[in-house]
CSV table of C-alpha atoms in Angstrom, one decimal:
chain,number,residue,atom,x,y,z
M,1,MET,CA,29.6,-76.5,80.6
M,2,GLU,CA,27.7,-76.2,77.8
M,3,LYS,CA,29.3,-75.1,74.2
M,4,ASP,CA,28.7,-71.0,72.2
M,5,LEU,CA,27.1,-70.9,69.6
M,6,ILE,CA,30.1,-69.7,67.7
M,7,THR,CA,31.8,-73.3,68.5
M,8,GLN,CA,28.6,-75.6,67.6
M,9,ALA,CA,28.4,-74.4,64.1
M,10,LEU,CA,31.3,-74.9,63.5
M,11,GLN,CA,32.2,-78.8,65.3
M,12,SER,CA,28.8,-79.4,63.0
M,13,ILE,CA,29.2,-77.5,60.1
M,14,TYR,CA,33.3,-77.5,59.6
M,15,ILE,CA,33.8,-80.6,61.3
M,16,GLN,CA,31.0,-83.0,61.1
M,17,ASN,CA,30.1,-81.8,57.1
M,18,GLY,CA,32.7,-81.4,55.9
M,19,LYS,CA,31.6,-77.3,54.9
M,20,ASP,CA,34.3,-74.3,54.8
M,21,LEU,CA,34.5,-71.4,57.2
M,22,LYS,CA,31.6,-69.1,55.0
M,23,GLU,CA,29.1,-71.3,55.8
M,24,VAL,CA,29.9,-71.1,58.9
M,25,MET,CA,29.6,-67.4,58.7
M,26,GLN,CA,26.5,-67.6,56.3
M,27,TYR,CA,25.4,-69.7,58.7
M,28,LEU,CA,25.2,-67.4,62.2
M,29,THR,CA,25.0,-64.2,59.8
M,30,MET,CA,21.5,-65.6,59.1
M,31,LYS,CA,20.0,-67.4,61.7
M,32,HIS,CA,21.0,-66.2,64.7
M,33,ARG,CA,22.1,-62.3,63.2
M,34,ILE,CA,25.7,-62.9,65.1
M,35,ASP,CA,29.3,-61.5,62.7
M,36,VAL,CA,32.0,-63.0,63.0
M,37,ASP,CA,35.9,-62.3,61.4
M,38,PRO,CA,36.6,-65.3,60.2
M,39,ALA,CA,40.1,-64.0,61.4
M,40,VAL,CA,38.3,-65.1,64.9
M,41,LEU,CA,36.8,-68.9,63.3
M,42,GLN,CA,40.7,-69.8,62.2
M,43,MET,CA,41.3,-69.5,65.3
M,44,ARG,CA,38.5,-71.3,67.6
M,45,LEU,CA,39.2,-73.8,65.0
M,46,ARG,CA,42.4,-74.2,66.4
M,47,LYS,CA,41.5,-74.6,69.6
M,48,ILE,CA,39.0,-77.3,69.0
M,49,ILE,CA,41.2,-79.6,67.0
M,50,LEU,CA,44.1,-79.4,69.5
M,51,GLU,CA,41.7,-79.9,72.4
M,52,GLU,CA,40.5,-82.6,70.4
M,53,LYS,CA,43.7,-84.4,69.5
M,54,ALA,CA,44.9,-83.8,73.5
M,55,VAL,CA,42.1,-85.8,74.8
M,56,ALA,CA,42.3,-88.7,71.7
């Protein structure tokens, strides 16, 4: 199953490049015209991190 845009942005910008959540929000707004609440991004990020720990 393919990952959605928000998950892809979090993984590539926040996790791989070490940028902050503001940059992820800016990327989603500018490139894809998606407005995301910071709390939603934080919850998604926690979920991604927990899934990675479970796999490892």
